Short mmCIF file of C-alpha atoms and ligand atoms in Angstrom, two decimals:
data_model
loop_
_atom_site.label_atom_id
_atom_site.label_comp_id
_atom_site.label_asym_id
_atom_site.label_seq_id
_atom_site.Cartn_x
_atom_site.Cartn_y
_atom_site.Cartn_z
CA MET A 22 111.20 -122.21 -97.54
CA GLN A 23 114.40 -120.40 -96.62
CA THR A 24 116.39 -122.61 -94.27
CA GLU A 25 119.76 -120.88 -94.09
CA GLY A 26 120.90 -117.80 -92.38
CA VAL A 27 120.40 -118.46 -88.71
CA ASP A 28 123.72 -118.11 -86.93
CA ALA A 29 123.34 -120.53 -84.02
CA ARG A 30 126.97 -120.05 -82.97
CA ARG A 31 126.34 -116.33 -82.48
CA ALA A 32 123.44 -117.18 -80.13
CA VAL A 33 125.71 -119.36 -77.99
CA GLU A 34 128.31 -116.56 -77.90
CA ALA A 35 125.58 -114.13 -76.84
CA LEU A 36 124.52 -116.48 -74.01
CA LYS A 37 128.12 -116.47 -72.79
CA GLU A 38 128.30 -112.71 -73.08
CA LEU A 39 125.15 -112.35 -70.97
CA ALA A 40 126.46 -114.83 -68.37
CA GLU A 41 129.68 -112.82 -68.17
CA LEU A 42 127.78 -109.54 -67.81
CA THR A 43 125.15 -110.62 -65.26
CA GLY A 44 126.57 -113.74 -63.59
CA GLY A 45 129.23 -114.38 -60.97
CA PRO A 46 131.05 -117.27 -59.32
CA ASP A 47 127.75 -118.46 -57.81
CA GLY A 48 125.75 -118.32 -61.04
CA ALA A 49 123.28 -115.98 -62.74
CA ARG A 50 121.95 -112.99 -60.78
CA ARG A 51 119.25 -111.64 -63.07
CA VAL A 52 116.47 -111.55 -60.47
CA ALA A 53 113.52 -109.58 -61.83
CA TRP A 54 113.00 -106.01 -60.63
CA THR A 55 116.68 -105.63 -59.64
CA GLU A 56 119.54 -103.64 -61.14
CA THR A 57 121.18 -106.68 -62.73
CA TRP A 58 117.94 -107.61 -64.46
CA THR A 59 117.63 -104.06 -65.76
CA GLU A 60 121.19 -104.30 -67.09
CA ALA A 61 120.35 -107.58 -68.84
CA ARG A 62 117.30 -105.95 -70.37
CA GLN A 63 119.34 -102.98 -71.61
CA TRP A 64 121.83 -105.40 -73.17
CA LEU A 65 118.98 -107.24 -74.93
CA ARG A 66 117.36 -104.00 -76.08
CA ALA A 67 120.64 -102.80 -77.60
CA LYS A 68 120.90 -106.05 -79.57
CA LEU A 69 117.28 -105.78 -80.73
CA GLU A 70 117.87 -102.20 -81.88
CA GLU A 71 120.52 -103.51 -84.32
CA VAL A 72 118.06 -105.87 -86.01
CA GLU A 73 116.88 -104.73 -89.42
CA GLY A 74 113.10 -105.05 -89.77
CA ILE A 75 112.24 -104.51 -86.11
CA SER A 76 110.28 -101.27 -86.16
CA GLU A 77 109.22 -101.00 -82.56
CA ILE A 78 110.62 -101.96 -79.15
CA GLU A 79 108.36 -101.23 -76.19
CA THR A 80 107.69 -102.20 -72.59
CA ASP A 81 104.06 -102.94 -71.71
CA GLU A 82 102.08 -102.18 -68.55
CA ALA A 83 103.30 -105.37 -66.85
CA GLY A 84 106.97 -104.74 -67.65
CA ASN A 85 107.17 -107.20 -70.56
CA LEU A 86 109.55 -106.18 -73.36
CA TRP A 87 108.23 -106.48 -76.93
CA ALA A 88 110.05 -106.18 -80.27
CA THR A 89 107.89 -106.12 -83.38
CA ALA A 90 108.78 -106.89 -86.98
CA PRO A 91 105.62 -106.02 -88.92
CA GLY A 92 104.36 -108.23 -91.74
CA GLU A 93 101.68 -107.52 -94.34
CA ARG A 94 99.08 -108.47 -91.74
CA GLU A 95 98.81 -107.58 -88.05
CA ASP A 96 98.40 -111.25 -87.07
CA ALA A 97 101.46 -112.00 -85.00
CA VAL A 98 103.49 -115.10 -84.24
CA LEU A 99 105.13 -114.66 -80.83
CA LEU A 100 108.54 -115.95 -79.74
CA GLY A 101 108.74 -115.75 -75.95
CA GLY A 102 111.27 -116.19 -73.19
CA HIS A 103 112.41 -114.66 -69.91
CA ILE A 104 115.77 -113.09 -69.26
CA ASP A 105 115.22 -113.08 -65.49
CA SER A 106 116.75 -115.87 -63.40
CA VAL A 107 116.67 -117.23 -59.88
CA PRO A 108 119.50 -116.06 -57.60
CA ASN A 109 122.57 -118.30 -58.18
CA GLY A 110 120.81 -119.62 -61.26
CA GLY A 111 122.11 -121.24 -64.42
CA TRP A 112 123.23 -119.65 -67.67
CA LEU A 113 120.34 -121.02 -69.77
CA ASP A 114 117.02 -121.05 -67.91
CA GLY A 115 114.86 -118.45 -69.59
CA CYS A 116 117.45 -116.46 -71.48
CA LEU A 117 118.11 -119.28 -73.96
CA ASN A 118 114.82 -118.61 -75.66
CA THR A 119 115.09 -114.85 -75.49
CA ILE A 120 118.47 -115.04 -77.18
CA ALA A 121 117.47 -117.79 -79.63
CA ALA A 122 114.45 -115.66 -80.56
CA LEU A 123 116.75 -112.66 -81.07
CA GLU A 124 118.82 -114.74 -83.49
CA VAL A 125 115.68 -115.93 -85.31
CA MET A 126 114.48 -112.32 -85.56
CA ARG A 127 117.82 -111.29 -87.12
CA VAL A 128 117.07 -113.69 -89.97
CA LEU A 129 113.31 -113.40 -90.34
CA ALA A 130 112.64 -109.74 -89.45
CA PRO A 131 114.25 -108.28 -92.61
CA GLN A 132 112.34 -110.70 -94.87
CA GLN A 133 109.06 -110.04 -96.64
CA ARG A 134 106.39 -111.77 -94.53
CA GLY A 135 102.62 -112.14 -94.45
CA VAL A 136 102.44 -112.36 -90.67
CA THR A 137 103.97 -110.10 -88.08
CA LEU A 138 106.72 -111.53 -85.89
CA ARG A 139 107.14 -110.43 -82.28
CA LEU A 140 109.68 -111.25 -79.60
CA VAL A 141 108.51 -110.98 -76.00
CA ASP A 142 110.77 -111.04 -72.96
CA TRP A 143 108.39 -111.74 -70.07
CA ALA A 144 108.90 -109.89 -66.81
CA ASP A 145 109.52 -111.96 -63.67
CA GLU A 146 108.85 -115.49 -64.83
CA GLU A 147 110.70 -116.93 -61.85
CA GLY A 148 109.01 -115.05 -59.01
CA ALA A 149 112.36 -115.32 -57.23
CA ARG A 150 112.06 -112.10 -55.23
CA PHE A 151 108.35 -111.95 -54.37
CA GLY A 152 107.26 -115.57 -54.72
CA ARG A 153 104.76 -115.16 -57.57
CA SER A 154 106.04 -116.79 -60.76
CA LEU A 155 104.72 -116.11 -64.30
CA PHE A 156 104.12 -112.47 -63.34
CA GLY A 157 104.29 -110.77 -66.75
CA SER A 158 102.65 -113.55 -68.77
CA GLY A 159 100.01 -114.08 -66.08
CA ALA A 160 99.23 -110.35 -66.09
CA ALA A 161 98.88 -110.35 -69.89
CA ALA A 162 96.69 -113.46 -69.73
CA THR A 163 94.77 -111.77 -66.86
CA THR A 164 95.06 -114.87 -64.68
CA LEU A 165 97.14 -112.73 -62.32
CA LYS A 166 95.04 -110.03 -60.63
CA PRO A 167 96.64 -107.04 -58.86
CA ASP A 168 94.91 -107.94 -55.57
CA ASP A 169 96.46 -111.45 -55.59
CA VAL A 170 99.95 -109.97 -55.26
CA ARG A 171 99.43 -106.54 -53.69
CA ASN A 172 100.63 -107.60 -50.22
CA LEU A 173 103.71 -109.55 -51.29
CA LYS A 174 107.02 -108.41 -49.79
CA ASP A 175 110.60 -109.44 -50.47
CA ARG A 176 113.04 -110.63 -47.76
CA ASP A 177 114.01 -107.05 -46.94
CA GLY A 178 110.40 -106.03 -46.45
CA VAL A 179 110.13 -104.13 -49.76
CA ALA A 180 106.54 -104.29 -51.02
CA LEU A 181 105.93 -105.59 -54.54
CA PRO A 182 103.99 -102.47 -55.67
CA ASP A 183 106.97 -100.30 -54.64
CA ALA A 184 109.50 -102.47 -56.49
CA LEU A 185 107.25 -102.39 -59.55
CA ALA A 186 106.93 -98.60 -59.34
CA GLU A 187 110.73 -98.29 -59.30
CA ASN A 188 110.65 -100.17 -62.60
CA GLY A 189 107.94 -97.97 -64.08
CA VAL A 190 105.15 -100.50 -63.55
CA ASP A 191 101.83 -99.54 -61.91
CA LEU A 192 100.39 -102.69 -60.30
CA ASP A 193 96.82 -101.53 -60.88
CA ARG A 194 97.40 -101.36 -64.62
CA VAL A 195 99.27 -104.64 -65.27
CA ASN A 196 96.27 -106.36 -66.86
CA GLU A 197 96.33 -103.72 -69.62
CA ALA A 198 99.23 -105.79 -70.99
CA ALA A 199 96.47 -108.05 -72.35
CA GLY A 200 96.22 -105.57 -75.23
CA GLN A 201 99.54 -106.92 -76.54
CA LEU A 202 97.89 -110.29 -77.20
CA GLU A 203 94.99 -109.01 -79.31
CA THR A 204 96.77 -109.66 -82.60
CA ALA A 205 98.65 -112.79 -81.45
CA ILE A 206 97.85 -116.03 -83.26
CA ALA A 207 100.56 -118.43 -82.05
CA TYR A 208 103.13 -118.66 -79.29
CA LEU A 209 106.47 -120.51 -79.51
CA GLU A 210 108.94 -121.06 -76.70
CA LEU A 211 112.24 -122.90 -76.49
CA HIS A 212 113.49 -123.94 -73.06
CA ILE A 213 115.96 -126.28 -71.44
CA GLU A 214 114.22 -129.42 -70.20
CA GLN A 215 115.38 -129.00 -66.57
CA GLY A 216 114.92 -132.77 -66.16
CA PRO A 217 116.77 -135.98 -67.10
CA VAL A 218 114.44 -137.51 -69.72
CA LEU A 219 116.09 -136.41 -72.99
CA GLU A 220 119.60 -137.06 -71.72
CA ARG A 221 118.63 -140.61 -70.68
CA MET A 222 117.24 -141.19 -74.18
CA ASP A 223 120.40 -139.67 -75.68
CA LEU A 224 118.33 -137.17 -77.67
CA PRO A 225 119.16 -133.47 -77.95
CA MET A 226 115.58 -132.22 -78.27
CA GLY A 227 111.92 -132.95 -77.63
CA VAL A 228 108.47 -131.49 -78.25
CA VAL A 229 106.47 -130.49 -75.19
CA LEU A 230 102.90 -131.75 -75.14
CA GLY A 231 101.72 -129.41 -72.41
CA THR A 232 102.20 -128.72 -68.75
CA PHE A 233 101.11 -131.15 -66.08
CA GLY A 234 97.98 -130.67 -64.04
CA VAL A 235 98.65 -130.93 -60.32
CA GLU A 236 96.57 -132.29 -57.41
CA ARG A 237 98.31 -131.55 -54.12
CA HIS A 238 96.88 -132.81 -50.85
CA ALA A 239 97.68 -133.26 -47.17
CA VAL A 240 96.68 -136.78 -46.10
CA ARG A 241 96.17 -137.23 -42.33
CA PHE A 242 95.90 -140.58 -40.54
CA ALA A 243 94.64 -140.85 -36.93
CA GLY A 244 94.99 -143.99 -34.78
CA GLN A 245 96.09 -144.19 -31.17
CA HIS A 246 99.65 -143.99 -29.96
CA ALA A 247 100.74 -146.35 -27.19
CA HIS A 248 103.83 -147.88 -25.55
CA SER A 249 106.19 -149.67 -27.90
CA GLY A 250 106.91 -152.36 -25.34
CA SER A 251 103.50 -153.15 -23.88
CA THR A 252 101.36 -153.11 -27.06
CA PRO A 253 101.28 -156.36 -29.10
CA MET A 254 101.61 -156.00 -32.83
CA ASP A 255 98.11 -157.19 -33.68
CA VAL A 256 96.25 -154.56 -31.66
CA ARG A 257 98.16 -151.48 -32.74
CA ARG A 258 96.48 -148.53 -34.41
CA ASP A 259 99.66 -147.18 -35.99
CA ALA A 260 99.00 -144.08 -38.09
CA PHE A 261 102.54 -143.96 -39.48
CA ILE A 262 102.29 -147.52 -40.81
CA ALA A 263 98.99 -146.65 -42.48
CA ALA A 264 100.66 -143.61 -44.07
CA ALA A 265 103.77 -145.52 -45.13
CA ARG A 266 101.74 -148.31 -46.76
CA SER A 267 99.63 -145.67 -48.52
CA ALA A 268 102.70 -143.82 -49.81
CA ILE A 269 103.94 -147.03 -51.41
CA GLU A 270 100.53 -147.56 -53.03
CA PHE A 271 100.59 -144.00 -54.42
CA ARG A 272 104.07 -144.58 -55.83
CA ASN A 273 103.14 -147.94 -57.36
CA ASP A 274 100.00 -146.55 -58.97
CA ALA A 275 102.01 -143.76 -60.66
CA ALA A 276 104.82 -146.13 -61.66
CA GLY A 277 102.26 -148.31 -63.46
CA ARG A 278 101.01 -145.46 -65.65
CA ASP A 279 102.62 -143.58 -68.56
CA ASP A 280 104.39 -140.29 -67.78
CA VAL A 281 102.68 -139.29 -64.53
CA ARG A 282 104.14 -138.43 -61.12
CA ALA A 283 103.19 -139.06 -57.50
CA THR A 284 105.37 -137.72 -54.72
CA THR A 285 105.18 -137.80 -50.95
CA GLY A 286 107.16 -134.75 -49.91
CA PHE A 287 106.62 -134.06 -46.21
CA VAL A 288 105.82 -136.55 -43.44
CA ASN A 289 105.06 -135.56 -39.84
CA VAL A 290 104.29 -137.88 -36.95
CA SER A 291 103.17 -137.58 -33.37
CA PRO A 292 104.28 -138.22 -30.69
CA ALA A 293 107.59 -138.91 -32.55
CA ILE A 294 109.44 -140.57 -29.66
CA VAL A 295 111.35 -143.87 -29.63
CA THR A 296 109.18 -145.51 -26.99
CA ALA A 297 105.80 -145.25 -28.72
CA PHE A 298 104.32 -145.94 -32.11
CA ASN A 299 102.59 -142.98 -33.72
CA GLY A 300 98.90 -142.31 -33.31
CA TRP A 301 98.95 -139.45 -35.78
CA CYS A 302 100.66 -138.98 -39.13
CA GLU A 303 100.25 -136.44 -41.89
CA MET A 304 101.95 -136.48 -45.25
CA SER A 305 101.70 -134.68 -48.54
CA LEU A 306 100.81 -136.19 -51.86
CA ASP A 307 101.57 -134.29 -55.08
CA GLN A 308 100.13 -135.96 -58.19
CA ARG A 309 100.78 -134.76 -61.75
CA ALA A 310 99.48 -135.82 -65.14
CA LEU A 311 98.90 -134.27 -68.54
CA ASP A 312 95.46 -135.81 -68.95
CA GLU A 313 92.70 -134.46 -66.71
CA GLU A 314 90.87 -137.79 -66.51
CA VAL A 315 94.04 -139.67 -65.64
CA LEU A 316 94.75 -137.16 -62.88
CA LEU A 317 91.24 -137.56 -61.45
CA ASP A 318 91.55 -141.34 -61.60
CA MET A 319 94.91 -141.21 -59.80
CA LEU A 320 93.33 -139.12 -57.05
CA LYS A 321 90.32 -141.44 -56.76
CA LYS A 322 92.53 -144.56 -56.56
CA ALA A 323 94.79 -142.91 -53.98
CA LYS A 324 91.84 -141.99 -51.76
CA GLU A 325 90.38 -145.51 -52.02
CA ALA A 326 93.76 -147.08 -51.25
CA SER A 327 94.31 -144.86 -48.20
CA GLU A 328 90.83 -145.61 -46.87
CA GLY A 329 91.28 -149.38 -47.25
CA ILE A 330 94.70 -149.31 -45.61
CA ALA A 331 93.52 -147.02 -42.79
CA GLU A 332 90.73 -149.47 -42.00
CA GLU A 333 93.14 -152.40 -41.92
CA GLU A 334 95.40 -150.50 -39.54
CA GLY A 335 92.57 -149.39 -37.24
CA ALA A 336 93.03 -145.75 -38.20
CA SER A 337 90.97 -143.07 -39.91
CA VAL A 338 92.08 -140.87 -42.81
CA GLU A 339 91.24 -137.36 -43.97
CA TRP A 340 92.25 -135.54 -47.13
CA GLU A 341 92.73 -131.78 -47.50
CA ARG A 342 93.46 -130.18 -50.88
CA LEU A 343 96.43 -127.80 -50.66
CA TRP A 344 96.62 -126.72 -54.31
CA GLN A 345 95.42 -127.68 -57.74
CA ILE A 346 95.95 -126.63 -61.33
CA GLU A 347 94.45 -128.17 -64.42
CA PRO A 348 96.62 -129.72 -67.16
CA ILE A 349 97.35 -127.24 -69.96
CA PRO A 350 97.78 -129.11 -73.26
CA PHE A 351 99.55 -127.46 -76.19
CA ASN A 352 98.18 -127.23 -79.74
CA ASP A 353 98.17 -130.48 -81.75
CA GLU A 354 99.01 -128.87 -85.10
CA LEU A 355 101.89 -126.87 -83.62
CA ILE A 356 103.12 -130.02 -81.84
CA ASP A 357 103.34 -131.69 -85.26
CA LEU A 358 105.21 -128.71 -86.73
CA ALA A 359 107.60 -128.67 -83.77
CA GLU A 360 108.30 -132.35 -84.25
CA GLU A 361 109.05 -131.77 -87.95
CA ALA A 362 111.39 -128.91 -87.07
CA ILE A 363 113.31 -131.05 -84.57
CA ASN A 364 113.47 -134.02 -86.94
CA GLU A 365 114.93 -131.77 -89.64
CA VAL A 366 117.76 -130.44 -87.50
CA ALA A 367 118.37 -133.31 -85.08
CA GLY A 368 117.14 -136.38 -86.95
CA GLU A 369 114.96 -137.62 -84.10
CA SER A 370 112.51 -136.18 -81.60
CA HIS A 371 110.57 -137.23 -78.52
CA ARG A 372 107.22 -136.04 -77.15
CA LEU A 373 107.17 -135.30 -73.44
CA PRO A 374 105.15 -133.35 -70.90
CA SER A 375 106.60 -130.47 -68.88
CA GLY A 376 106.77 -130.84 -65.13
CA PRO A 377 107.55 -127.19 -64.42
CA LEU A 378 105.12 -124.45 -65.44
CA HIS A 379 106.28 -121.98 -68.09
CA ASP A 380 105.03 -118.70 -69.58
CA ALA A 381 103.81 -120.90 -72.45
CA ALA A 382 101.20 -122.38 -70.09
CA GLU A 383 99.66 -118.91 -69.68
CA MET A 384 99.70 -118.35 -73.45
CA ALA A 385 98.20 -121.79 -74.17
CA ARG A 386 95.01 -120.65 -72.42
CA ILE A 387 94.64 -117.96 -75.11
CA MET A 388 96.19 -119.12 -78.38
CA PRO A 389 97.81 -122.11 -80.16
CA THR A 390 101.07 -122.71 -78.31
CA VAL A 391 103.96 -125.13 -78.33
CA MET A 392 107.35 -125.50 -76.66
CA LEU A 393 110.64 -127.10 -77.66
CA PHE A 394 112.86 -128.66 -75.01
CA VAL A 395 116.59 -129.08 -75.33
CA LYS A 396 118.47 -131.58 -73.17
CA SER A 397 119.68 -130.60 -69.69
CA LEU A 398 122.84 -132.31 -68.45
CA ARG A 399 122.18 -134.40 -65.33
CA GLY A 400 118.69 -132.89 -65.24
CA LEU A 401 120.01 -129.93 -63.24
CA SER A 402 118.50 -126.45 -63.29
CA HIS A 403 118.10 -123.46 -60.96
CA THR A 404 121.75 -123.94 -60.02
CA LYS A 405 125.03 -122.74 -61.51
CA GLU A 406 125.66 -126.40 -62.49
CA GLU A 407 122.86 -126.12 -65.08
CA ASP A 408 124.31 -126.96 -68.51
CA THR A 409 123.61 -128.19 -72.04
CA PRO A 410 126.28 -129.14 -74.64
CA GLU A 411 126.94 -126.20 -76.94
CA GLU A 412 126.25 -128.27 -80.06
CA ASP A 413 122.78 -129.05 -78.69
CA LEU A 414 122.17 -125.38 -77.94
CA GLU A 415 123.04 -124.63 -81.55
CA LEU A 416 120.62 -127.31 -82.75
CA SER A 417 117.90 -125.79 -80.58
CA VAL A 418 118.36 -122.33 -82.11
CA ARG A 419 118.11 -123.84 -85.58
CA ALA A 420 115.01 -125.81 -84.57
CA LEU A 421 113.33 -122.66 -83.27
CA HIS A 422 114.10 -120.94 -86.56
CA ARG A 423 112.52 -123.84 -88.50
CA LEU A 424 109.52 -123.89 -86.22
CA ALA A 425 109.02 -120.13 -86.63
CA GLN A 426 109.09 -120.52 -90.42
CA LYS A 427 106.66 -123.44 -90.33
CA THR A 428 104.33 -121.60 -87.99
CA MET A 429 104.29 -118.52 -90.22
CA GLU A 430 103.37 -120.73 -93.19
CA TRP A 431 100.70 -122.47 -91.10
CA ALA A 432 99.35 -119.08 -90.03
CA GLY A 433 99.12 -118.02 -93.67
CA LYS A 434 96.78 -120.90 -94.53
ZN1 ZN B 16 112.51 -120.76 -67.27
#
């Protein structure tokens, strides 16, 4: 196996160059379907054109940019990222993998290979302008349908189909991008963690096991509000207290399990005055887990807890599902290869789930997929404060190179 050649320092310099070109004092400005994004894409395309062994660079029907280095067979290993950012975003989210993949292509594209190697820069991963994230990868995976997004408008009232048309994309044809995946056999993505886990463990890198499933509900308690002076404590039907006690139960249940989340985000009460306790309270509960059965058990326990507490407080409770997505686990064999790759360059690795969704989640529905995470300082992302030590960025580029080599070997078996 060839292990030299990847110039991780050059990738870090390229990240800085891109930040200089498309960022400002408030952070990155590469919002998809804008001029700055187009500039970033042109910059990337120019770099890809220099790479020996890349025979074709094309944009598909959903606006995704593809660079292909053909092998003896059409079977393709994909390296994916997104050069788009949120407004006032960081210098690494998304573009790290696009640029790391460019560096890996520089080394691997000129070599004799059995499998084909392709870089994909997904269009509009962030959904920053129109509110629909994973646009390009979702279109290629056909989980995004044109009618789901046809009526979306940006803040200035520009309709999504018009913005797409300006970028040469016909909304009614975006699912034709699925054709790009016909030869794909594996998908690899490197990303910053965007959370605090690796930094707290003092590790530069980890292997991502998959993306969390989510159960998101509104939980509504109804009792009877009454005067805060005239109503003795033992006869109150206080909906807020029922909600508060339930929220603590939800938190404790999650805290007692491995690597799951439970969050109460919003809380509303009525009548919300100082001279009465509340007869009505609604709150949100967002539960996340990588294992479908664990997630269902968390939901069941939460419902039971809320019903028991509501009864004790003389209130009733109702649940309404706001949103749900199933857990999307990554491929076990590729997880092992990713762990080997990290161990080889960083000495130690850690397996962790991903809280945020990524383009890799769309690809994992279709083909063997894995992601590498590199540490985020202070767990910050989607802000100009987003950062990772440069030596860790270099490690991550080298780990992606190793993983690409291992995956090509695996694909050849
Ligand atoms: Zn991202």
